Amino acid sequence: EKNMTGKICGTGSWAPDRVWDNNDLAKMVETSDQWIRERTGVVQRHIAKEDEDTVTMAAGAALKALEDAEMKAEEIDLILVATISPTEIMPCVACGVQERLGAEKATCFDLNGACTGSLLALNTAQAYLAQGIYRNALVIGAEKLSGLTDWTDRGTCILFGDGAGAVVLRAEEGGSYAQVTHSIGKKGGALTLQSRNQIRYENDPKAKETYIQMNGKEVFSFAVSKVPEAVKELLSREQVSCEDISYYLLHQANERIIRSAARRLGEDISKFPMNMDRYGNTSSASLLILLDEMKKSGKLQRGDRMVLAGFGGGLTAVGLVRLLRVRRLSRDPEKAADYDASLKDERTAYVANKARSMAFFISIYVQLAAGLLAILVFDRPLVGQVLCGLTCLQGLLYTVFYWHYDKVY
Ligand code: COA
C-alpha cells in the first residue's frame, strides 16, 4: 500500500494595508509603546478596513499560494479554512474562497481551532490526502480579530491583529509527517469569546462578553510549559534529535513565550523565527503567514525539518506540533530519491547513537556491580573502591555533559 503525504508546494499570505502601531493604541487605552514591546514583542498590527473581511483576506492569501505552487484553482480538491472570526457563519469562509477563486470541484469547510486552527487544519488535510480521498488541498488560516477585540481593554487589545496565510498541499508518495495534539477543555475559561447569537435585546450586558477575554497569566504559563513539553514528546516519539530541526515555528503570540520555549528546549533562539512585531497575534493565520515569509525569504531549504507548534483557546491548544519536511518543490523524481536516501541515512545515524548510549550505561552498571561484588563477596575492598569510585566519576561527568547528551539523544 502506498504511503501518501501532503507536500507543501506553495505558500501565500495576505494582510490589510492599514497598520496600527503601539503609539496608535496608546491613544485609545492607557499603555505605551515601550510596555507593549517589552511584554509582548508586538510593535504594530494590520487592521482590516470596512470592505475587507475574512473571506477577502483568505482568498488573497490563497491566490498567492496557488501562484507559488504553479497550480490552477480548478485542480484543488479541498479548501479548508481555520478561523474564529468569520464575517458570516453561513456560508462558511471556505465556500466564499471557492467562489472567488473559481475552484469549482473543491469540497469546502471551516474549522474552529483558535490559535492552533491552522495546524489542526493541516492535520485534517493530511488525513484526507493520506487516505487518497483528495490529491490537492488548500489550507488557509484567516482572521479578522479586530472586529472581536474590545478596544477599551488594554489587557487584550495590544495583542491581536488581522491577516491570512495559506499553503497548497499535494499528495505524493513517501515523505514523513507527524503530529502531537493535546486539548484541555477544563482550562477553556482562560481564553474565551462568546458568540453574538446570545444577545437578545439592545444593551444586553452579554454583549460585553462577545469580545476576546483572557486571563493573560494563565495562558502564558500554560504556553511556556505545554509547548516545550509537546515538542519534546513529538521529537522523542519520532526519534529525532533537536539538532536535526532547522526551525521551530511557534504560534506568534508573545516573544517572551517563544524565548522561554527556546530556553526550555535548550535551543538557540535563532532557530525560532518571529514576526509578531509586524503582525501581532493573528490566531489561525499566524503560523501560515510565518511559513510563507520564511519560504519567500529563501530561508527554507529543501529537506529542512521544521517543527510547527501552536497553543491557544480551548485551551485546546496546546500544542499541536508538526514535523514537516519541505521538499522544494520539485517534481523531479531523481531529487525525490536523494531526499528519501538522506532520510534513511539519518535513521541509521540515530540508531548508532542510541546503541552507543546504551553501551555506555550498560558498562557503568557492570562496573558498579563488579565493584560491589569485589567488596562484599571477594573481600577485595581496594579493587571494589576503585571500581565504585570510577562509576561515581563517570556519573559526575555524565551530569556535567547532561545537556549535550540530552540534545544528542
Ligand atoms: N499597558 C500598560 N500596562 C499594562 C497593560 C498595558 N497594555 N496591560 C496590563 N498592564 C499593567 C497591569 O495593570 C499591571 O499593573 P499593576 O501591576 O499595577 O496591577 C501590570 O501591567 C502587569 O500586568 P500583568 O497582567 O501581570 O502583565 P503580564 O506581564 O502578565 O503581561 C500579557 C500581560 C497579556 C502581555 C501576558 O500575560 C501575556 O502575553 N499572556 C499570554 C497571552 C496570550 O498569548 N494570549 C493569546 C494566546 S493564543
Short mmCIF file of C-alpha atoms and ligand atoms in Angstrom, two decimals:
data_model
loop_
_atom_site.label_atom_id
_atom_site.label_comp_id
_atom_site.label_asym_id
_atom_site.label_seq_id
_atom_site.Cartn_x
_atom_site.Cartn_y
_atom_site.Cartn_z
CA GLU A 1 0.00 0.00 0.00
CA LYS A 2 1.32 3.45 -0.95
CA ASN A 3 2.25 5.87 1.82
CA MET A 4 0.94 9.26 0.68
CA THR A 5 1.86 12.56 2.34
CA GLY A 6 0.77 16.09 1.54
CA LYS A 7 3.85 18.05 0.45
CA ILE A 8 3.86 21.80 0.80
CA CYS A 9 4.16 23.01 -2.76
CA GLY A 10 3.13 26.65 -2.36
CA THR A 11 2.63 29.26 0.34
CA GLY A 12 0.97 32.67 0.43
CA SER A 13 -0.12 35.34 2.86
CA TRP A 14 -2.16 38.49 2.87
CA ALA A 15 -2.57 41.35 5.35
CA PRO A 16 -4.56 44.59 5.14
CA ASP A 17 -2.68 47.79 4.21
CA ARG A 18 -3.91 49.64 7.26
CA VAL A 19 -1.40 49.40 10.09
CA TRP A 20 -1.79 50.49 13.72
CA ASP A 21 1.38 50.80 15.73
CA ASN A 22 1.67 50.77 19.51
CA ASN A 23 1.51 54.56 19.65
CA ASP A 24 -1.87 54.45 17.90
CA LEU A 25 -3.10 52.11 20.64
CA ALA A 26 -1.69 54.39 23.34
CA LYS A 27 -4.23 56.95 22.11
CA MET A 28 -7.09 54.51 22.82
CA VAL A 29 -6.08 52.88 26.12
CA GLU A 30 -3.60 53.63 28.89
CA THR A 31 -0.49 51.91 27.60
CA SER A 32 2.82 52.70 25.94
CA ASP A 33 4.93 51.53 23.04
CA GLN A 34 7.67 50.51 25.47
CA TRP A 35 5.34 48.41 27.67
CA ILE A 36 3.87 46.55 24.70
CA ARG A 37 7.26 45.89 23.09
CA GLU A 38 8.81 44.65 26.31
CA ARG A 39 5.92 42.46 27.44
CA THR A 40 4.86 41.05 24.07
CA GLY A 41 7.32 41.85 21.27
CA VAL A 42 4.49 43.41 19.22
CA VAL A 43 5.25 46.73 17.50
CA GLN A 44 2.40 47.03 15.00
CA ARG A 45 -0.57 45.06 13.66
CA HIS A 46 -2.62 45.10 10.44
CA ILE A 47 -6.26 46.13 10.79
CA ALA A 48 -8.87 45.30 8.15
CA LYS A 49 -10.83 48.15 6.62
CA GLU A 50 -14.61 48.10 6.26
CA ASP A 51 -14.54 46.43 2.84
CA GLU A 52 -12.13 43.71 3.97
CA ASP A 53 -13.23 40.57 5.75
CA THR A 54 -12.15 37.03 6.49
CA VAL A 55 -13.13 35.82 3.01
CA THR A 56 -11.26 38.57 1.13
CA MET A 57 -8.12 38.05 3.21
CA ALA A 58 -8.31 34.24 2.92
CA ALA A 59 -8.79 34.46 -0.85
CA GLY A 60 -5.87 36.94 -1.13
CA ALA A 61 -3.52 34.51 0.65
CA ALA A 62 -4.90 31.52 -1.29
CA LEU A 63 -4.30 33.15 -4.69
CA LYS A 64 -0.67 33.80 -3.80
CA ALA A 65 -0.21 30.22 -2.58
CA LEU A 66 -1.67 28.84 -5.83
CA GLU A 67 0.60 31.09 -7.85
CA ASP A 68 3.60 29.91 -5.82
CA ALA A 69 2.59 26.27 -6.36
CA GLU A 70 2.03 26.90 -10.07
CA MET A 71 -1.34 25.25 -9.67
CA LYS A 72 -4.74 26.20 -11.09
CA ALA A 73 -7.71 26.72 -8.79
CA GLU A 74 -9.59 24.01 -10.71
CA GLU A 75 -7.03 21.44 -9.56
CA ILE A 76 -7.90 21.96 -5.87
CA ASP A 77 -9.99 19.18 -4.30
CA LEU A 78 -10.29 20.53 -0.76
CA ILE A 79 -10.41 24.05 0.72
CA LEU A 80 -10.14 24.11 4.49
CA VAL A 81 -10.22 27.42 6.34
CA ALA A 82 -9.23 27.69 10.00
CA THR A 83 -10.87 30.73 11.58
CA ILE A 84 -12.64 32.00 14.68
CA SER A 85 -13.67 35.27 13.05
CA PRO A 86 -15.87 34.58 10.03
CA THR A 87 -17.89 37.60 8.98
CA GLU A 88 -20.72 35.27 8.07
CA ILE A 89 -21.30 31.99 9.83
CA MET A 90 -23.11 30.66 6.80
CA PRO A 91 -21.94 30.21 4.12
CA CYS A 92 -18.56 29.21 5.50
CA VAL A 93 -15.42 31.17 4.63
CA ALA A 94 -14.08 28.24 2.57
CA CYS A 95 -17.12 28.44 0.25
CA GLY A 96 -16.52 32.19 -0.13
CA VAL A 97 -12.91 31.48 -1.09
CA GLN A 98 -14.03 28.80 -3.55
CA GLU A 99 -16.33 31.28 -5.26
CA ARG A 100 -13.61 33.92 -5.54
CA LEU A 101 -11.02 31.51 -6.90
CA GLY A 102 -13.32 29.50 -9.14
CA ALA A 103 -12.15 26.27 -7.50
CA GLU A 104 -15.30 24.54 -8.61
CA LYS A 105 -14.58 20.94 -7.79
CA ALA A 106 -13.32 21.64 -4.24
CA THR A 107 -15.03 20.42 -1.07
CA CYS A 108 -15.13 23.37 1.33
CA PHE A 109 -15.50 23.75 5.07
CA ASP A 110 -14.24 25.80 8.03
CA LEU A 111 -12.62 24.62 11.21
CA ASN A 112 -12.54 26.37 14.60
CA GLY A 113 -9.35 25.54 16.47
CA ALA A 114 -8.48 29.05 17.69
CA CYS A 115 -4.74 29.65 17.59
CA THR A 116 -3.98 26.01 16.78
CA GLY A 117 -6.56 26.09 13.98
CA SER A 118 -4.10 26.14 11.11
CA LEU A 119 -2.25 23.13 12.49
CA LEU A 120 -5.47 21.21 13.08
CA ALA A 121 -6.49 22.09 9.53
CA LEU A 122 -3.14 20.84 8.19
CA ASN A 123 -3.68 17.61 10.13
CA THR A 124 -7.15 17.19 8.74
CA ALA A 125 -6.00 17.82 5.18
CA GLN A 126 -3.11 15.38 5.64
CA ALA A 127 -5.55 12.70 6.76
CA TYR A 128 -7.64 13.14 3.59
CA LEU A 129 -4.53 13.11 1.39
CA ALA A 130 -3.02 10.08 3.14
CA GLN A 131 -6.25 8.15 2.55
CA GLY A 132 -6.17 9.03 -1.13
CA ILE A 133 -9.54 10.81 -0.83
CA TYR A 134 -8.15 14.07 -2.24
CA ARG A 135 -4.98 14.93 -4.12
CA ASN A 136 -4.59 18.71 -3.82
CA ALA A 137 -5.63 20.70 -0.76
CA LEU A 138 -5.63 24.38 0.06
CA VAL A 139 -5.28 25.02 3.80
CA ILE A 140 -5.89 28.58 4.95
CA GLY A 141 -5.79 30.37 8.31
CA ALA A 142 -7.63 33.72 8.21
CA GLU A 143 -8.70 36.10 10.95
CA LYS A 144 -10.35 39.47 11.30
CA LEU A 145 -9.80 39.69 15.04
CA SER A 146 -10.10 43.48 15.07
CA GLY A 147 -13.89 43.02 15.00
CA LEU A 148 -13.78 40.77 18.06
CA THR A 149 -11.37 42.86 20.12
CA ASP A 150 -12.51 45.13 22.92
CA TRP A 151 -10.56 48.28 22.05
CA THR A 152 -11.07 49.61 25.58
CA ASP A 153 -9.38 46.61 27.24
CA ARG A 154 -5.63 47.15 27.39
CA GLY A 155 -5.10 43.59 28.63
CA THR A 156 -6.12 42.13 25.26
CA CYS A 157 -6.27 44.79 22.52
CA ILE A 158 -2.49 45.20 22.42
CA LEU A 159 -2.02 41.61 21.27
CA PHE A 160 -4.17 40.89 18.23
CA GLY A 161 -4.17 41.69 14.53
CA ASP A 162 -5.75 40.70 11.19
CA GLY A 163 -4.34 38.66 8.31
CA ALA A 164 -4.33 35.37 6.44
CA GLY A 165 -1.87 32.66 5.45
CA ALA A 166 -2.28 29.72 3.07
CA VAL A 167 -0.49 26.59 1.89
CA VAL A 168 -1.12 24.27 -1.03
CA LEU A 169 -0.55 20.60 -0.25
CA ARG A 170 -0.11 18.00 -2.95
CA ALA A 171 -0.32 14.28 -2.17
CA GLU A 172 2.91 12.49 -3.09
CA GLU A 173 4.27 9.09 -2.32
CA GLY A 174 6.65 8.77 0.65
CA GLY A 175 7.75 11.56 2.97
CA SER A 176 7.15 11.96 6.65
CA TYR A 177 4.66 13.81 8.73
CA ALA A 178 3.97 13.52 12.42
CA GLN A 179 1.81 15.23 14.98
CA VAL A 180 1.10 15.51 18.66
CA THR A 181 -2.11 17.13 19.83
CA HIS A 182 -3.48 17.92 23.24
CA SER A 183 -6.79 19.51 24.12
CA ILE A 184 -7.56 20.52 27.68
CA GLY A 185 -11.16 21.64 27.77
CA LYS A 186 -11.22 22.13 31.52
CA LYS A 187 -8.92 25.16 31.10
CA GLY A 188 -11.21 26.70 28.49
CA GLY A 189 -12.21 29.62 30.72
CA ALA A 190 -8.75 31.18 30.40
CA LEU A 191 -9.38 32.43 26.87
CA THR A 192 -12.95 32.95 25.70
CA LEU A 193 -15.08 34.60 23.03
CA GLN A 194 -18.84 34.32 23.49
CA SER A 195 -21.00 34.03 20.40
CA ARG A 196 -23.07 37.06 19.41
CA ASN A 197 -26.10 34.92 18.82
CA GLN A 198 -26.88 35.01 22.55
CA ILE A 199 -27.61 38.75 22.55
CA ARG A 200 -31.37 39.00 22.92
CA TYR A 201 -32.00 42.74 23.19
CA GLU A 202 -30.28 46.12 22.83
CA ASN A 203 -27.76 46.84 25.63
CA ASP A 204 -27.81 43.19 26.72
CA PRO A 205 -24.88 43.01 29.20
CA LYS A 206 -23.85 39.78 27.50
CA ALA A 207 -22.66 41.90 24.56
CA LYS A 208 -19.51 42.72 26.56
CA GLU A 209 -18.54 39.07 26.54
CA THR A 210 -18.68 38.86 22.77
CA TYR A 211 -15.12 40.14 22.65
CA ILE A 212 -11.96 38.16 23.30
CA GLN A 213 -11.49 37.79 27.07
CA MET A 214 -8.39 36.38 28.58
CA ASN A 215 -6.56 35.51 31.76
CA GLY A 216 -3.17 36.52 30.35
CA LYS A 217 -1.10 34.97 33.10
CA GLU A 218 -2.84 31.61 32.92
CA VAL A 219 -2.49 31.43 29.14
CA PHE A 220 1.14 32.48 29.44
CA SER A 221 2.08 29.80 31.94
CA PHE A 222 0.13 27.17 30.01
CA ALA A 223 2.03 28.05 26.83
CA VAL A 224 5.51 28.13 28.35
CA SER A 225 5.09 24.71 29.93
CA LYS A 226 2.95 22.88 27.34
CA VAL A 227 4.66 23.95 24.13
CA PRO A 228 8.14 22.63 25.01
CA GLU A 229 6.56 19.52 26.52
CA ALA A 230 4.64 18.78 23.32
CA VAL A 231 7.69 19.46 21.14
CA LYS A 232 9.80 17.07 23.24
CA GLU A 233 7.07 14.45 23.06
CA LEU A 234 6.99 14.72 19.29
CA LEU A 235 10.76 14.58 18.85
CA SER A 236 11.17 11.61 21.15
CA ARG A 237 8.29 9.73 19.55
CA GLU A 238 9.70 10.36 16.09
CA GLN A 239 13.24 9.61 17.29
CA VAL A 240 14.54 12.92 16.01
CA SER A 241 17.10 14.97 17.91
CA CYS A 242 16.91 18.75 18.33
CA GLU A 243 19.96 19.11 16.11
CA ASP A 244 18.04 17.74 13.15
CA ILE A 245 15.49 20.51 13.39
CA SER A 246 16.28 23.57 11.28
CA TYR A 247 13.48 25.76 12.60
CA TYR A 248 10.82 25.81 15.27
CA LEU A 249 7.84 27.83 14.10
CA LEU A 250 5.83 28.72 17.18
CA HIS A 251 2.50 30.49 17.27
CA GLN A 252 3.29 34.22 17.22
CA ALA A 253 1.51 35.30 20.39
CA ASN A 254 4.28 36.72 22.53
CA GLU A 255 8.05 36.99 22.13
CA ARG A 256 8.60 36.10 25.80
CA ILE A 257 6.69 32.83 25.37
CA ILE A 258 8.91 31.91 22.41
CA ARG A 259 12.13 32.84 24.23
CA SER A 260 11.07 30.77 27.20
CA ALA A 261 10.23 27.78 24.98
CA ALA A 262 13.65 28.05 23.31
CA ARG A 263 15.35 28.03 26.72
CA ARG A 264 13.36 25.05 27.92
CA LEU A 265 14.22 23.14 24.76
CA GLY A 266 17.89 24.08 25.14
CA GLU A 267 17.86 25.51 21.63
CA ASP A 268 19.31 28.71 20.23
CA ILE A 269 16.78 31.47 19.70
CA SER A 270 17.99 31.88 16.11
CA LYS A 271 16.07 28.69 15.28
CA PHE A 272 12.81 30.40 16.29
CA PRO A 273 11.82 32.88 13.58
CA MET A 274 9.39 35.59 14.70
CA ASN A 275 7.19 38.16 13.03
CA MET A 276 4.78 39.17 15.79
CA ASP A 277 6.49 42.57 15.82
CA ARG A 278 4.79 43.29 12.48
CA TYR A 279 1.53 41.34 12.76
CA GLY A 280 0.66 40.85 16.43
CA ASN A 281 -1.21 37.64 17.20
CA THR A 282 -3.29 36.66 14.17
CA SER A 283 -4.54 33.40 15.73
CA SER A 284 -5.23 30.80 13.00
CA ALA A 285 -3.27 32.82 10.45
CA SER A 286 -0.06 33.31 12.43
CA LEU A 287 1.90 30.15 11.59
CA LEU A 288 0.96 30.14 7.93
CA ILE A 289 1.98 33.80 7.49
CA LEU A 290 5.30 32.99 9.15
CA LEU A 291 5.81 29.92 6.98
CA ASP A 292 5.17 32.00 3.86
CA GLU A 293 7.65 34.66 4.97
CA MET A 294 10.27 32.01 5.66
CA LYS A 295 9.82 30.44 2.28
CA LYS A 296 9.72 33.70 0.31
CA SER A 297 12.84 34.99 2.05
CA GLY A 298 14.69 31.85 0.94
CA LYS A 299 15.31 30.61 4.48
CA LEU A 300 13.76 27.21 3.88
CA GLN A 301 15.90 24.72 2.06
CA ARG A 302 14.75 21.51 0.50
CA GLY A 303 14.84 18.79 3.14
CA ASP A 304 14.69 21.22 6.06
CA ARG A 305 12.90 19.80 9.03
CA MET A 306 10.62 22.06 10.95
CA VAL A 307 8.52 21.83 14.00
CA LEU A 308 5.35 23.92 13.98
CA ALA A 309 3.72 24.37 17.35
CA GLY A 310 0.60 26.20 18.40
CA PHE A 311 -1.32 26.92 21.55
CA GLY A 312 -4.40 28.92 22.38
CA GLY A 313 -8.12 28.90 23.06
CA GLY A 314 -9.64 25.66 24.25
CA LEU A 315 -7.35 25.64 25.93
CA THR A 316 -7.01 23.19 23.30
CA ALA A 317 -4.32 24.27 22.36
CA VAL A 318 -1.61 23.30 23.44
CA GLY A 319 0.48 22.14 21.38
CA LEU A 320 -0.20 20.69 18.49
CA VAL A 321 3.07 20.16 16.90
CA ARG A 322 4.12 19.21 13.49
CA LEU A 323 7.16 17.90 11.93
CA LEU A 324 7.26 18.67 8.27
CA ARG A 325 9.78 18.28 5.57
CA VAL A 326 9.63 20.89 2.93
CA ARG A 327 10.52 19.37 -0.33
CA ARG A 328 11.09 22.19 -2.65
CA LEU A 329 9.01 21.68 -4.56
CA SER A 330 10.44 19.72 -7.25
CA ARG A 331 8.55 17.23 -9.31
CA ASP A 332 11.91 15.78 -10.35
CA PRO A 333 11.96 12.07 -9.32
CA GLU A 334 15.77 11.99 -9.07
CA LYS A 335 15.77 14.71 -6.45
CA ALA A 336 12.99 12.97 -4.60
CA ALA A 337 15.09 9.79 -4.47
CA ASP A 338 18.04 11.75 -2.97
CA TYR A 339 15.73 13.01 -0.34
CA ASP A 340 14.47 9.57 0.63
CA ALA A 341 18.06 8.28 0.80
CA SER A 342 19.05 11.12 3.15
CA LEU A 343 16.12 10.22 5.39
CA LYS A 344 17.38 6.63 5.60
CA ASP A 345 20.94 7.80 6.50
CA GLU A 346 19.57 9.91 9.31
CA ARG A 347 17.69 6.93 10.75
CA THR A 348 20.84 4.78 10.62
CA ALA A 349 22.85 7.51 12.40
CA TYR A 350 20.19 7.77 15.04
CA VAL A 351 20.19 4.02 15.76
CA ALA A 352 24.02 4.06 16.02
CA ASN A 353 23.87 6.95 18.52
CA LYS A 354 21.27 5.14 20.57
CA ALA A 355 23.38 1.96 20.62
CA ARG A 356 26.47 3.90 21.84
CA SER A 357 24.42 5.48 24.57
CA MET A 358 23.05 2.07 25.72
CA ALA A 359 26.56 0.60 25.71
CA PHE A 360 27.75 3.44 27.95
CA PHE A 361 25.03 2.81 30.53
CA ILE A 362 25.47 -0.99 30.50
CA SER A 363 29.22 -0.60 31.01
CA ILE A 364 28.87 1.62 34.08
CA TYR A 365 26.30 -0.69 35.67
CA VAL A 366 28.57 -3.72 35.06
CA GLN A 367 31.45 -1.77 36.64
CA LEU A 368 29.35 -0.86 39.68
CA ALA A 369 28.20 -4.47 40.11
CA ALA A 370 31.80 -5.73 39.85
CA GLY A 371 32.90 -3.18 42.48
CA LEU A 372 30.18 -4.25 44.90
CA LEU A 373 30.96 -7.94 44.34
CA ALA A 374 34.67 -7.25 44.98
CA ILE A 375 33.85 -5.61 48.32
CA LEU A 376 31.03 -7.82 49.54
CA VAL A 377 31.83 -11.26 48.09
CA PHE A 378 35.53 -11.46 47.16
CA ASP A 379 36.93 -9.41 50.04
CA ARG A 380 38.92 -7.07 47.77
CA PRO A 381 37.96 -3.69 49.23
CA LEU A 382 40.59 -1.71 47.34
CA VAL A 383 39.58 -3.06 43.92
CA GLY A 384 35.92 -2.53 44.85
CA GLN A 385 36.51 1.05 45.96
CA VAL A 386 38.38 1.89 42.77
CA LEU A 387 35.60 0.44 40.59
CA CYS A 388 32.82 2.17 42.56
CA GLY A 389 34.84 5.41 42.59
CA LEU A 390 35.22 5.24 38.79
CA THR A 391 31.48 4.73 38.44
CA CYS A 392 30.82 7.86 40.55
CA LEU A 393 33.29 9.82 38.43
CA GLN A 394 31.60 8.72 35.19
CA GLY A 395 28.23 9.62 36.69
CA LEU A 396 29.59 13.06 37.55
CA LEU A 397 30.99 13.55 34.06
CA TYR A 398 27.69 12.46 32.58
CA THR A 399 25.88 15.04 34.72
CA VAL A 400 28.28 17.75 33.56
CA PHE A 401 27.66 16.83 29.94
CA TYR A 402 23.98 16.19 30.52
CA TRP A 403 22.75 18.93 28.25
CA HIS A 404 24.92 17.74 25.47
CA TYR A 405 23.62 14.18 25.80
CA ASP A 406 20.10 15.38 26.17
CA LYS A 407 20.37 17.20 22.89
CA VAL A 408 22.03 14.39 21.05
CA TYR A 409 19.80 11.59 22.25
N1 COA B 1 -0.14 48.67 29.13
C1 COA B 1 0.40 49.07 30.27
N2 COA B 1 0.23 48.41 31.43
C2 COA B 1 -0.49 47.29 31.41
C3 COA B 1 -1.09 46.81 30.22
C4 COA B 1 -0.90 47.56 29.06
N3 COA B 1 -1.40 47.19 27.87
N4 COA B 1 -1.75 45.66 30.48
C5 COA B 1 -1.58 45.43 31.79
N5 COA B 1 -0.82 46.41 32.34
C6 COA B 1 -0.41 46.55 33.72
C7 COA B 1 -1.32 45.80 34.67
O1 COA B 1 -2.43 46.59 35.03
C8 COA B 1 -0.40 45.53 35.80
O2 COA B 1 -0.26 46.67 36.60
P1 COA B 1 -0.26 46.56 38.19
O3 COA B 1 0.98 45.75 38.50
O4 COA B 1 -0.18 47.99 38.61
O5 COA B 1 -1.53 45.88 38.53
C9 COA B 1 0.96 45.30 35.15
O6 COA B 1 0.87 45.95 33.87
C10 COA B 1 1.26 43.84 34.95
O7 COA B 1 0.13 43.23 34.37
P2 COA B 1 0.06 41.72 34.08
O8 COA B 1 -1.29 41.35 33.58
O9 COA B 1 0.61 40.99 35.25
O10 COA B 1 1.11 41.67 32.89
P3 COA B 1 1.81 40.42 32.28
O11 COA B 1 3.26 40.51 32.48
O12 COA B 1 1.12 39.13 32.63
O13 COA B 1 1.55 40.67 30.72
C11 COA B 1 0.22 39.91 28.93
C12 COA B 1 0.25 40.68 30.23
C13 COA B 1 -1.18 39.89 28.38
C14 COA B 1 1.16 40.60 27.94
C15 COA B 1 0.74 38.48 29.19
O14 COA B 1 0.07 37.92 30.31
C16 COA B 1 0.57 37.56 28.04
O15 COA B 1 1.09 37.79 26.97
N6 COA B 1 -0.13 36.42 28.23
C17 COA B 1 -0.35 35.46 27.17
C18 COA B 1 -1.48 35.95 26.34
C19 COA B 1 -1.58 35.27 25.01
O16 COA B 1 -0.60 34.96 24.39
N7 COA B 1 -2.82 35.07 24.59
C20 COA B 1 -3.12 34.52 23.32
C21 COA B 1 -2.88 33.08 23.30
S1 COA B 1 -3.22 32.41 21.77
#
